[in-house]
GROMACS .gro file of C-alpha atoms in nm:
model
  510
    1MET     CA    1   0.000   0.000   0.000
    2VAL     CA    2   0.282   0.239   0.088
    3ASN     CA    3   0.448   0.165  -0.246
    4ASN     CA    4   0.123   0.241  -0.428
    5VAL     CA    5   0.088   0.572  -0.246
    6LEU     CA    6   0.447   0.666  -0.328
    7GLN     CA    7   0.404   0.572  -0.693
    8THR     CA    8   0.084   0.775  -0.717
    9ALA     CA    9   0.248   1.074  -0.552
   10ARG     CA   10   0.546   1.048  -0.786
   11ALA     CA   11   0.324   1.021  -1.094
   12THR     CA   12   0.118   1.319  -0.977
   13LEU     CA   13   0.407   1.550  -0.895
   14THR     CA   14   0.581   1.478  -1.226
   15MET     CA   15   0.278   1.599  -1.425
   16PRO     CA   16   0.353   1.940  -1.583
   17LEU     CA   17  -0.020   2.015  -1.568
   18VAL     CA   18  -0.016   1.991  -1.186
   19TRP     CA   19   0.255   2.254  -1.166
   20ALA     CA   20   0.094   2.469  -1.436
   21MET     CA   21  -0.235   2.478  -1.245
   22ALA     CA   22  -0.069   2.538  -0.908
   23LEU     CA   23   0.167   2.811  -1.031
   24LEU     CA   24  -0.081   2.997  -1.250
   25PHE     CA   25  -0.361   2.992  -0.993
   26ALA     CA   26  -0.113   3.108  -0.726
   27ALA     CA   27  -0.006   3.388  -0.959
   28MET     CA   28  -0.368   3.492  -1.015
   29GLU     CA   29  -0.438   3.488  -0.642
   30THR     CA   30  -0.128   3.701  -0.579
   31SER     CA   31  -0.198   3.944  -0.863
   32SER     CA   32  -0.553   4.001  -0.735
   33ALA     CA   33  -0.403   4.224  -0.463
   34PHE     CA   34  -0.310   4.485  -0.726
   35PRO     CA   35  -0.666   4.561  -0.846
   36VAL     CA   36  -0.768   4.592  -0.479
   37GLY     CA   37  -0.488   4.844  -0.423
   38ALA     CA   38  -0.589   5.033  -0.735
   39LEU     CA   39  -0.949   5.050  -0.609
   40GLN     CA   40  -0.828   5.197  -0.283
   41ALA     CA   41  -0.651   5.467  -0.481
   42LEU     CA   42  -0.963   5.529  -0.689
   43SER     CA   43  -1.173   5.566  -0.374
   44HIS     CA   44  -0.996   5.899  -0.310
   45ALA     CA   45  -1.093   6.033  -0.650
   46SER     CA   46  -1.343   6.315  -0.679
   47ASP     CA   47  -1.600   6.086  -0.843
   48PRO     CA   48  -1.667   5.767  -0.638
   49THR     CA   49  -1.818   5.593  -0.941
   50PHE     CA   50  -1.464   5.532  -1.062
   51ALA     CA   51  -1.421   5.266  -0.793
   52ALA     CA   52  -1.753   5.102  -0.880
   53LEU     CA   53  -1.669   5.089  -1.251
   54GLY     CA   54  -1.334   4.929  -1.171
   55GLU     CA   55  -1.474   4.652  -0.949
   56PRO     CA   56  -1.260   4.342  -1.026
   57GLU     CA   57  -1.552   4.100  -1.005
   58LEU     CA   58  -1.754   4.314  -1.247
   59LEU     CA   59  -1.465   4.316  -1.494
   60SER     CA   60  -1.433   3.938  -1.454
   61VAL     CA   61  -1.800   3.903  -1.550
   62ILE     CA   62  -1.735   4.116  -1.856
   63ALA     CA   63  -1.422   3.915  -1.945
   64TYR     CA   64  -1.602   3.579  -1.926
   65GLY     CA   65  -1.893   3.726  -2.122
   66LEU     CA   66  -1.654   3.830  -2.400
   67LEU     CA   67  -1.490   3.488  -2.397
   68LEU     CA   68  -1.832   3.327  -2.431
   69ALA     CA   69  -1.933   3.559  -2.715
   70ALA     CA   70  -1.607   3.506  -2.904
   71ALA     CA   71  -1.557   3.138  -2.817
   72ARG     CA   72  -1.488   3.026  -3.175
   73PRO     CA   73  -1.200   3.263  -3.269
   74ILE     CA   74  -1.049   3.258  -2.921
   75GLY     CA   75  -1.082   2.880  -2.895
   76SER     CA   76  -0.878   2.833  -3.211
   77ALA     CA   77  -0.600   3.044  -3.059
   78VAL     CA   78  -0.593   2.890  -2.710
   79SER     CA   79  -0.324   2.637  -2.798
   80ARG     CA   80  -0.112   2.875  -3.007
   81PRO     CA   81   0.243   2.916  -2.870
   82TRP     CA   82   0.231   3.296  -2.871
   83LEU     CA   83  -0.066   3.297  -2.631
   84PHE     CA   84   0.146   3.133  -2.360
   85ALA     CA   85   0.358   3.451  -2.360
   86VAL     CA   86   0.090   3.714  -2.432
   87ALA     CA   87  -0.151   3.614  -2.152
   88PRO     CA   88   0.103   3.628  -1.864
   89ALA     CA   89   0.261   3.943  -2.013
   90ALA     CA   90  -0.080   4.114  -2.007
   91ASN     CA   91  -0.118   4.013  -1.642
   92VAL     CA   92   0.224   4.160  -1.553
   93LEU     CA   93   0.142   4.481  -1.742
   94GLY     CA   94  -0.185   4.508  -1.553
   95MET     CA   95  -0.012   4.473  -1.216
   96LEU     CA   96   0.238   4.745  -1.305
   97LEU     CA   97  -0.038   4.980  -1.418
   98CYS     CA   98  -0.241   4.911  -1.105
   99ALA     CA   99   0.064   4.997  -0.894
  100GLY     CA  100   0.067   5.344  -1.055
  101ALA     CA  101  -0.297   5.420  -0.972
  102SER     CA  102  -0.378   5.755  -0.809
  103ASP     CA  103  -0.652   6.019  -0.799
  104SER     CA  104  -0.499   6.206  -1.094
  105ALA     CA  105  -0.637   6.169  -1.447
  106TYR     CA  106  -0.333   5.962  -1.547
  107GLY     CA  107  -0.356   5.749  -1.234
  108ILE     CA  108  -0.728   5.681  -1.288
  109ALA     CA  109  -0.674   5.576  -1.650
  110SER     CA  110  -0.380   5.360  -1.541
  111ALA     CA  111  -0.597   5.191  -1.277
  112TRP     CA  112  -0.880   5.118  -1.521
  113ILE     CA  113  -0.650   4.970  -1.784
  114GLY     CA  114  -0.449   4.777  -1.524
  115ILE     CA  115  -0.752   4.620  -1.356
  116ALA     CA  116  -0.895   4.526  -1.697
  117CYS     CA  117  -0.562   4.366  -1.799
  118VAL     CA  118  -0.530   4.166  -1.476
  119GLN     CA  119  -0.888   4.038  -1.477
  120GLY     CA  120  -0.896   3.968  -1.852
  121ALA     CA  121  -0.560   3.787  -1.850
  122SER     CA  122  -0.662   3.586  -1.542
  123ALA     CA  123  -0.985   3.478  -1.712
  124LEU     CA  124  -0.795   3.375  -2.026
  125LEU     CA  125  -0.531   3.182  -1.830
  126THR     CA  126  -0.806   3.004  -1.636
  127VAL     CA  127  -0.983   2.878  -1.948
  128MET     CA  128  -0.649   2.780  -2.107
  129VAL     CA  129  -0.568   2.563  -1.806
  130LEU     CA  130  -0.916   2.414  -1.782
  131GLU     CA  131  -0.943   2.346  -2.155
  132LEU     CA  132  -0.636   2.127  -2.124
  133LEU     CA  133  -0.772   1.967  -1.807
  134CYS     CA  134  -1.093   1.882  -1.995
  135SER     CA  135  -0.892   1.670  -2.239
  136CYS     CA  136  -0.763   1.441  -1.964
  137SER     CA  137  -0.902   1.110  -1.849
  138SER     CA  138  -1.080   1.083  -1.514
  139LEU     CA  139  -0.771   0.954  -1.335
  140TRP     CA  140  -0.557   1.241  -1.463
  141VAL     CA  141  -0.824   1.495  -1.369
  142LEU     CA  142  -0.834   1.372  -1.009
  143ARG     CA  143  -0.456   1.368  -0.985
  144ALA     CA  144  -0.426   1.716  -1.135
  145VAL     CA  145  -0.693   1.866  -0.908
  146VAL     CA  146  -0.558   1.715  -0.586
  147GLY     CA  147  -0.190   1.765  -0.673
  148SER     CA  148  -0.229   2.126  -0.784
  149ALA     CA  149  -0.429   2.214  -0.471
  150LEU     CA  150  -0.159   2.070  -0.244
  151VAL     CA  151   0.119   2.254  -0.429
  152ASN     CA  152  -0.082   2.575  -0.460
  153ALA     CA  153  -0.131   2.629  -0.086
  154PRO     CA  154   0.235   2.694   0.008
  155LEU     CA  155   0.301   2.875  -0.321
  156ALA     CA  156   0.021   3.124  -0.253
  157ALA     CA  157   0.169   3.195   0.091
  158ILE     CA  158   0.513   3.255  -0.063
  159GLY     CA  159   0.368   3.482  -0.333
  160ASP     CA  160   0.187   3.700  -0.080
  161GLY     CA  161   0.522   3.777   0.084
  162ALA     CA  162   0.653   3.936  -0.238
  163PRO     CA  163   0.346   4.008  -0.454
  164LEU     CA  164   0.499   4.151  -0.770
  165GLU     CA  165   0.812   3.934  -0.785
  166GLY     CA  166   0.623   3.624  -0.676
  167ALA     CA  167   0.342   3.674  -0.927
  168ILE     CA  168   0.586   3.731  -1.214
  169ALA     CA  169   0.789   3.421  -1.122
  170PHE     CA  170   0.473   3.210  -1.096
  171LEU     CA  171   0.340   3.341  -1.428
  172VAL     CA  172   0.663   3.266  -1.615
  173THR     CA  173   0.717   2.917  -1.475
  174GLY     CA  174   0.346   2.834  -1.484
  175SER     CA  175   0.317   2.934  -1.850
  176ALA     CA  176   0.621   2.720  -1.932
  177ALA     CA  177   0.465   2.425  -1.748
  178LEU     CA  178   0.137   2.480  -1.932
  179GLY     CA  179   0.322   2.478  -2.265
  180LEU     CA  180   0.491   2.151  -2.171
  181SER     CA  181   0.151   2.009  -2.077
  182TYR     CA  182   0.009   2.092  -2.419
  183ARG     CA  183   0.310   1.933  -2.584
  184ALA     CA  184   0.279   1.621  -2.367
  185TRP     CA  185  -0.090   1.597  -2.452
  186ARG     CA  186  -0.026   1.623  -2.827
  187CYS     CA  187   0.244   1.357  -2.799
  188GLY     CA  188  -0.003   1.120  -2.631
  189VAL     CA  189   0.162   1.111  -2.289
  190TRP     CA  190  -0.183   1.086  -2.133
  191ALA     CA  191  -0.495   0.942  -2.289
  192PRO     CA  192  -0.728   1.216  -2.415
  193CYS     CA  193  -1.104   1.171  -2.400
  194ALA     CA  194  -1.184   1.406  -2.685
  195ASP     CA  195  -1.341   1.138  -2.908
  196PRO     CA  196  -1.606   0.953  -2.708
  197VAL     CA  197  -1.843   0.711  -2.875
  198PHE     CA  198  -2.140   0.935  -2.799
  199LYS     CA  199  -2.201   1.306  -2.757
  200ARG     CA  200  -2.517   1.466  -2.627
  201ALA     CA  201  -2.675   1.806  -2.650
  202GLY     CA  202  -2.699   1.952  -2.305
  203SER     CA  203  -2.757   2.269  -2.109
  204PHE     CA  204  -2.756   2.382  -1.748
  205PRO     CA  205  -3.100   2.315  -1.599
  206PRO     CA  206  -3.241   2.643  -1.454
  207PRO     CA  207  -3.246   2.512  -1.092
  208LEU     CA  208  -2.875   2.425  -1.111
  209VAL     CA  209  -2.793   2.763  -1.266
  210VAL     CA  210  -2.971   2.935  -0.977
  211GLY     CA  211  -2.807   2.699  -0.728
  212LEU     CA  212  -2.458   2.771  -0.862
  213ALA     CA  213  -2.525   3.146  -0.842
  214VAL     CA  214  -2.660   3.117  -0.484
  215VAL     CA  215  -2.360   2.917  -0.362
  216SER     CA  216  -2.122   3.164  -0.528
  217ALA     CA  217  -2.310   3.457  -0.370
  218GLY     CA  218  -2.278   3.298  -0.027
  219PHE     CA  219  -1.904   3.257  -0.065
  220GLY     CA  220  -1.871   3.611  -0.205
  221PHE     CA  221  -2.047   3.756   0.099
  222LEU     CA  222  -1.832   3.561   0.346
  223GLN     CA  223  -1.505   3.607   0.162
  224GLN     CA  224  -1.549   3.984   0.159
  225LEU     CA  225  -1.550   3.968   0.538
  226LEU     CA  226  -1.226   3.767   0.536
  227TYR     CA  227  -1.050   4.006   0.296
  228GLN     CA  228  -1.117   4.295   0.535
  229GLN     CA  229  -0.873   4.138   0.784
  230ASP     CA  230  -0.494   4.166   0.794
  231VAL     CA  231  -0.297   4.005   0.512
  232GLY     CA  232  -0.137   3.757   0.751
  233VAL     CA  233  -0.477   3.638   0.871
  234VAL     CA  234  -0.604   3.600   0.515
  235VAL     CA  235  -0.300   3.401   0.403
  236GLY     CA  236  -0.304   3.180   0.712
  237VAL     CA  237  -0.673   3.094   0.681
  238ILE     CA  238  -0.658   3.020   0.307
  239THR     CA  239  -0.339   2.812   0.330
  240GLY     CA  240  -0.448   2.604   0.628
  241THR     CA  241  -0.798   2.534   0.508
  242LYS     CA  242  -0.683   2.436   0.159
  243PHE     CA  243  -0.507   2.129   0.302
  244ALA     CA  244  -0.822   2.038   0.497
  245ALA     CA  245  -1.029   2.076   0.179
  246VAL     CA  246  -0.794   1.850  -0.017
  247LEU     CA  247  -0.820   1.582   0.253
  248LEU     CA  248  -1.201   1.599   0.242
  249PHE     CA  249  -1.198   1.586  -0.137
  250VAL     CA  250  -0.975   1.277  -0.141
  251VAL     CA  251  -1.187   1.102   0.122
  252VAL     CA  252  -1.513   1.166  -0.065
  253ALA     CA  253  -1.359   1.069  -0.399
  254GLY     CA  254  -1.217   0.749  -0.252
  255LEU     CA  255  -1.529   0.634  -0.070
  256LEU     CA  256  -1.793   0.722  -0.327
  257GLY     CA  257  -1.842   0.628  -0.688
  258SER     CA  258  -2.100   0.794  -0.909
  259ALA     CA  259  -2.242   0.998  -0.618
  260ILE     CA  260  -1.917   1.189  -0.562
  261VAL     CA  261  -2.033   1.518  -0.716
  262ALA     CA  262  -2.366   1.526  -0.533
  263MET     CA  263  -2.194   1.448  -0.203
  264LEU     CA  264  -1.928   1.714  -0.267
  265ALA     CA  265  -2.203   1.968  -0.342
  266LYS     CA  266  -2.378   1.887  -0.014
  267THR     CA  267  -2.047   1.906   0.175
  268ILE     CA  268  -1.975   2.247   0.023
  269ILE     CA  269  -2.318   2.380   0.120
  270THR     CA  270  -2.278   2.237   0.469
  271PHE     CA  271  -1.957   2.432   0.523
  272ALA     CA  272  -2.106   2.753   0.380
  273THR     CA  273  -2.421   2.723   0.593
  274ALA     CA  274  -2.216   2.647   0.905
  275ALA     CA  275  -2.006   2.959   0.835
  276PHE     CA  276  -2.324   3.170   0.817
  277LEU     CA  277  -2.456   3.019   1.141
  278VAL     CA  278  -2.131   3.099   1.322
  279PHE     CA  279  -2.139   3.450   1.174
  280LEU     CA  280  -2.495   3.502   1.302
  281ALA     CA  281  -2.422   3.348   1.644
  282GLN     CA  282  -2.119   3.570   1.704
  283GLY     CA  283  -2.271   3.881   1.548
  284GLY     CA  284  -2.000   3.936   1.289
  285TYR     CA  285  -1.666   3.813   1.157
  286SER     CA  286  -1.487   3.536   1.344
  287PRO     CA  287  -1.187   3.313   1.261
  288LEU     CA  288  -1.409   3.004   1.279
  289SER     CA  289  -1.659   3.135   1.022
  290SER     CA  290  -1.372   3.228   0.789
  291ALA     CA  291  -1.213   2.884   0.829
  292LEU     CA  292  -1.542   2.711   0.746
  293MET     CA  293  -1.601   2.940   0.450
  294SER     CA  294  -1.250   2.901   0.312
  295THR     CA  295  -1.263   2.520   0.340
  296GLY     CA  296  -1.592   2.512   0.157
  297TYR     CA  297  -1.466   2.749  -0.112
  298SER     CA  298  -1.156   2.538  -0.177
  299LEU     CA  299  -1.381   2.232  -0.211
  300PHE     CA  300  -1.601   2.437  -0.443
  301GLU     CA  301  -1.307   2.518  -0.671
  302MET     CA  302  -1.188   2.156  -0.692
  303THR     CA  303  -1.541   2.028  -0.755
  304THR     CA  304  -1.580   2.288  -1.031
  305TYR     CA  305  -1.276   2.147  -1.215
  306LEU     CA  306  -1.413   1.794  -1.179
  307VAL     CA  307  -1.759   1.886  -1.311
  308LEU     CA  308  -1.624   2.090  -1.603
  309ALA     CA  309  -1.394   1.806  -1.712
  310GLU     CA  310  -1.685   1.562  -1.702
  311LEU     CA  311  -1.917   1.793  -1.895
  312ALA     CA  312  -1.656   1.873  -2.160
  313LEU     CA  313  -1.636   1.503  -2.245
  314SER     CA  314  -2.003   1.441  -2.311
  315LEU     CA  315  -2.147   1.769  -2.444
  316ARG     CA  316  -2.146   1.885  -2.804
  317VAL     CA  317  -2.063   2.246  -2.712
  318ARG     CA  318  -1.713   2.390  -2.742
  319SER     CA  319  -1.502   2.356  -2.429
  320LEU     CA  320  -1.434   2.728  -2.422
  321SER     CA  321  -1.806   2.807  -2.443
  322LEU     CA  322  -1.877   2.566  -2.158
  323LEU     CA  323  -1.601   2.703  -1.936
  324SER     CA  324  -1.692   3.066  -2.006
  325ALA     CA  325  -2.063   3.009  -1.939
  326PHE     CA  326  -1.991   2.822  -1.615
  327TYR     CA  327  -1.753   3.088  -1.483
  328LEU     CA  328  -1.982   3.368  -1.600
  329ILE     CA  329  -2.260   3.230  -1.379
  330GLU     CA  330  -2.022   3.168  -1.090
  331THR     CA  331  -1.857   3.511  -1.109
  332ALA     CA  332  -2.191   3.691  -1.143
  333GLY     CA  333  -2.313   3.516  -0.827
  334TYR     CA  334  -1.989   3.596  -0.647
  335LEU     CA  335  -2.022   3.963  -0.749
  336ALA     CA  336  -2.378   3.969  -0.614
  337GLY     CA  337  -2.256   3.832  -0.279
  338CYS     CA  338  -1.975   4.089  -0.259
  339SER     CA  339  -2.222   4.367  -0.341
  340LEU     CA  340  -2.461   4.250  -0.070
  341GLU     CA  341  -2.184   4.254   0.191
  342THR     CA  342  -2.067   4.599   0.079
  343ALA     CA  343  -2.423   4.734   0.094
  344SER     CA  344  -2.485   4.583   0.437
  345GLY     CA  345  -2.149   4.708   0.565
  346SER     CA  346  -2.232   5.064   0.461
  347GLY     CA  347  -2.569   5.052   0.636
  348GLY     CA  348  -2.783   5.015   0.326
  349LEU     CA  349  -2.899   4.666   0.425
  350ASP     CA  350  -2.932   4.474   0.750
  351GLU     CA  351  -2.622   4.251   0.752
  352ARG     CA  352  -2.777   3.984   0.972
  353MET     CA  353  -3.091   3.968   0.760
  354VAL     CA  354  -2.886   3.925   0.442
  355ALA     CA  355  -2.690   3.643   0.609
  356VAL     CA  356  -3.014   3.471   0.716
  357VAL     CA  357  -3.158   3.491   0.363
  358LEU     CA  358  -2.840   3.351   0.206
  359ALA     CA  359  -2.820   3.069   0.463
  360LEU     CA  360  -3.182   2.971   0.394
  361ALA     CA  361  -3.119   2.983   0.019
  362LEU     CA  362  -2.823   2.747   0.065
  363LEU     CA  363  -3.038   2.503   0.261
  364VAL     CA  364  -3.301   2.507  -0.015
  365CYS     CA  365  -3.027   2.431  -0.269
  366ALA     CA  366  -2.896   2.143  -0.058
  367VAL     CA  367  -3.238   1.978  -0.030
  368TRP     CA  368  -3.403   2.042  -0.367
  369VAL     CA  369  -3.134   2.147  -0.617
  370PHE     CA  370  -2.806   1.961  -0.565
  371THR     CA  371  -2.956   1.614  -0.545
  372GLU     CA  372  -2.785   1.306  -0.684
  373LYS     CA  373  -3.048   1.278  -0.957
  374HIS     CA  374  -3.007   1.637  -1.071
  375MET     CA  375  -2.628   1.611  -1.069
  376ASN     CA  376  -2.634   1.285  -1.264
  377ASP     CA  377  -2.875   1.438  -1.516
  378LEU     CA  378  -2.637   1.730  -1.559
  379LEU     CA  379  -2.324   1.519  -1.595
  380TRP     CA  380  -2.454   1.232  -1.808
  381GLY     CA  381  -2.790   1.353  -1.937
  382ARG     CA  382  -3.141   1.245  -1.864
  383GLY     CA  383  -3.121   0.990  -2.142
  384ASP     CA  384  -3.432   0.919  -2.346
  385GLU     CA  385  -3.373   0.556  -2.253
  386PRO     CA  386  -3.192   0.550  -1.919
  387ALA     CA  387  -3.028   0.216  -1.864
  388GLY     CA  388  -3.227   0.110  -1.561
  389ASP     CA  389  -3.566   0.234  -1.686
  390ALA     CA  390  -3.520   0.105  -2.039
  391ILE     CA  391  -3.426  -0.238  -1.912
  392ALA     CA  392  -3.726  -0.247  -1.679
  393ARG     CA  393  -3.968  -0.151  -1.957
  394LYS     CA  394  -3.836  -0.422  -2.188
  395SER     CA  395  -3.821  -0.698  -1.932
  396GLU     CA  396  -4.132  -0.870  -2.065
  397GLY     CA  397  -3.963  -1.023  -2.366
  398GLY     CA  398  -3.795  -0.720  -2.525
  399SER     CA  399  -3.446  -0.720  -2.664
  400ASP     CA  400  -3.305  -0.613  -2.326
  401ALA     CA  401  -3.478  -0.876  -2.115
  402GLY     CA  402  -3.154  -1.067  -2.081
  403ALA     CA  403  -2.980  -0.755  -1.956
  404LEU     CA  404  -3.241  -0.712  -1.683
  405ARG     CA  405  -3.198  -1.066  -1.564
  406ALA     CA  406  -2.820  -1.022  -1.583
  407ALA     CA  407  -2.828  -0.705  -1.374
  408ALA     CA  408  -3.069  -0.837  -1.116
  409GLY     CA  409  -3.053  -1.212  -1.112
  410GLY     CA  410  -2.713  -1.346  -1.213
  411LEU     CA  411  -2.699  -1.428  -1.584
  412GLY     CA  412  -2.350  -1.432  -1.724
  413ALA     CA  413  -2.232  -1.305  -2.058
  414GLU     CA  414  -2.322  -1.634  -2.221
  415GLY     CA  415  -2.646  -1.688  -2.029
  416ALA     CA  416  -2.518  -1.923  -1.760
  417THR     CA  417  -2.612  -1.871  -1.398
  418HIS     CA  418  -2.328  -1.802  -1.156
  419PRO     CA  419  -2.324  -1.899  -0.792
  420GLU     CA  420  -2.422  -1.626  -0.545
  421THR     CA  421  -2.179  -1.715  -0.269
  422PRO     CA  422  -1.864  -1.500  -0.289
  423GLY     CA  423  -1.539  -1.682  -0.284
  424ASP     CA  424  -1.193  -1.543  -0.239
  425PRO     CA  425  -1.235  -1.165  -0.285
  426LYS     CA  426  -0.894  -1.121  -0.446
  427ALA     CA  427  -0.959  -1.404  -0.688
  428VAL     CA  428  -1.301  -1.274  -0.779
  429ARG     CA  429  -1.185  -0.915  -0.820
  430GLY     CA  430  -0.904  -1.031  -1.040
  431GLU     CA  431  -1.144  -1.229  -1.255
  432GLY     CA  432  -1.251  -0.925  -1.459
  433ALA     CA  433  -0.908  -0.767  -1.480
  434SER     CA  434  -0.721  -1.085  -1.577
  435GLY     CA  435  -1.000  -1.236  -1.788
  436PRO     CA  436  -1.059  -1.194  -2.159
  437TYR     CA  437  -1.189  -0.838  -2.110
  438GLY     CA  438  -0.920  -0.709  -1.875
  439GLN     CA  439  -0.746  -0.470  -2.113
  440GLY     CA  440  -1.075  -0.361  -2.271
  441VAL     CA  441  -1.225  -0.280  -1.930
  442ALA     CA  442  -0.926  -0.061  -1.846
  443LEU     CA  443  -0.953   0.125  -2.177
  444VAL     CA  444  -1.328   0.176  -2.146
  445ALA     CA  445  -1.293   0.298  -1.788
  446GLU     CA  446  -1.025   0.544  -1.896
  447ARG     CA  447  -1.212   0.665  -2.202
  448PHE     CA  448  -1.550   0.717  -2.038
  449ARG     CA  449  -1.421   0.850  -1.705
  450LEU     CA  450  -1.557   0.571  -1.490
  451SER     CA  451  -1.489   0.609  -1.121
  452PRO     CA  452  -1.274   0.349  -0.942
  453ARG     CA  453  -1.585   0.188  -0.793
  454GLU     CA  454  -1.761   0.179  -1.131
  455THR     CA  455  -1.451   0.025  -1.288
  456GLU     CA  456  -1.450  -0.253  -1.028
  457VAL     CA  457  -1.821  -0.317  -1.089
  458LEU     CA  458  -1.759  -0.318  -1.466
  459GLU     CA  459  -1.484  -0.579  -1.430
  460LEU     CA  460  -1.709  -0.815  -1.238
  461PHE     CA  461  -2.020  -0.741  -1.445
  462ALA     CA  462  -1.838  -0.806  -1.773
  463ALA     CA  463  -1.707  -1.131  -1.628
  464GLY     CA  464  -2.067  -1.245  -1.581
  465ARG     CA  465  -2.122  -1.180  -1.212
  466SER     CA  466  -2.469  -1.078  -1.095
  467ALA     CA  467  -2.564  -0.761  -0.911
  468THR     CA  468  -2.639  -0.962  -0.597
  469PHE     CA  469  -2.301  -1.132  -0.607
  470ILE     CA  470  -2.118  -0.801  -0.660
  471ALA     CA  471  -2.314  -0.641  -0.376
  472GLU     CA  472  -2.214  -0.915  -0.131
  473LEU     CA  473  -1.855  -0.897  -0.243
  474GLN     CA  474  -1.834  -0.520  -0.199
  475PHE     CA  475  -2.047  -0.506   0.118
  476VAL     CA  476  -2.306  -0.274  -0.038
  477THR     CA  477  -2.674  -0.310  -0.128
  478THR     CA  478  -2.795  -0.457  -0.453
  479ASN     CA  479  -2.962  -0.126  -0.538
  480THR     CA  480  -2.625   0.047  -0.510
  481VAL     CA  481  -2.471  -0.197  -0.758
  482ARG     CA  482  -2.764  -0.152  -0.994
  483SER     CA  483  -2.716   0.223  -0.968
  484HIS     CA  484  -2.349   0.182  -1.062
  485ILE     CA  485  -2.450  -0.035  -1.359
  486LYS     CA  486  -2.704   0.226  -1.468
  487HIS     CA  487  -2.440   0.498  -1.456
  488ILE     CA  488  -2.195   0.280  -1.649
  489TYR     CA  489  -2.459   0.221  -1.917
  490GLY     CA  490  -2.533   0.593  -1.931
  491LYS     CA  491  -2.170   0.700  -1.958
  492CYS     CA  492  -2.093   0.437  -2.222
  493ASP     CA  493  -2.424   0.494  -2.408
  494VAL     CA  494  -2.523   0.126  -2.406
  495HIS     CA  495  -2.846  -0.044  -2.297
  496SER     CA  496  -2.751  -0.406  -2.231
  497ARG     CA  497  -2.470  -0.621  -2.105
  498GLN     CA  498  -2.405  -0.751  -2.456
  499GLU     CA  499  -2.361  -0.399  -2.594
  500LEU     CA  500  -2.125  -0.326  -2.306
  501ILE     CA  501  -1.920  -0.639  -2.378
  502THR     CA  502  -1.908  -0.549  -2.749
  503LEU     CA  503  -1.774  -0.205  -2.656
  504ILE     CA  504  -1.509  -0.365  -2.432
  505GLU     CA  505  -1.406  -0.609  -2.706
  506ARG     CA  506  -1.370  -0.330  -2.961
  507ALA     CA  507  -1.161  -0.128  -2.718
  508ALA     CA  508  -0.934  -0.429  -2.657
  509GLU     CA  509  -0.895  -0.490  -3.033
  510ARG     CA  510  -0.785  -0.130  -3.087
   0.00000   0.00000   0.00000
């Protein structure tokens, strides 16, 4: 086990994409201090609207809106070599211009241009990183998300000690690592998932759009309170809670299969709601509320990467359009939360009442919006013929009757009944991997982003084991196994065991 952990850690830390994500996101976090400083300079100007027009979150909304509107021309340029130099250079230029902000006409113009450069370049770098992440297999996505979060935490703390020098160093090395990642991807170092067997038309259901905006607004409100504290407090809270968030993310990802995203969403909302409750109980900011908020927000960021990578595989829309739309909704919600906190802090709104409303909205989202069904529908589609329902409807003699009996009662691939008493677990688990479909199962799992638990179920199911047998072997309920099988069918776009076996055989032949 120790050797496996060491090998996984070595494979993760040698990925250029891990370092690209960690360095570039640390650079963007560090460079965000410059627009804030420019806004402070603008606040002394004769016209206070200057500060409002230069709000970083507002400019981020505009930047993602422009990326969404111009997704086609920008998408064709995302992998061009010159963009790896232009994007970080624009960020550096923006930081320098923000540093020269003042209440003079020149200083105001410098601040506007600088804030726009920083926010626009940060948005572009984000979608460049995530577009590459969306081309990775499920295993690489998990490794990249966890590895980059672990590396990012100490880097962000180092960058805050020397903002300009640290941000420039991170941008240069991160851009180089991103370029290496693109080259490694084109050379086939990791298996891309850009050519799945099926694609589906999809969109964000309105409840999930509202839920994403509400969660973002909650974090925006709470994070504004944190950013009003000393720099040392901000850095300490963010760094410490990021490690806690990574641990939670790994635990949830390791224990759950297809329900990972729904459980992560509920965990995120739990932390945000707890932060609001602590805020209300103590009548204002407290280190505990900030720690809860920051942990939840770090989980929120990692879950966002996971969801975007999954959606980019199965939807027909351009990756850049998907990423821009997702971040546009998220940033707009975050801006609304920041605005609510600013308004309540200036006396325009009752701060406690705003916190109560946001906390109640989060609870509504947890119960009725971010359910496992809704998340599965978003990630893999409703499916005009969902695997489980289609099989049930055709069980009275239809073409999928055999698949129903196989999923529920123990028919093997050739129609023979297998015993229901588990034998040696190692021997049984190895049956699928070492059998005739072993290589094909691995390729299918990699290509269609099956979770580790789904892959294990697929191995046994393809080997002819029944749902009851698999449930006893894995110490879960039969309904859980059937749910895994349904999700496997949905991801692979098949409706019977025989279609699944055919897909595995074709993958092995290739």
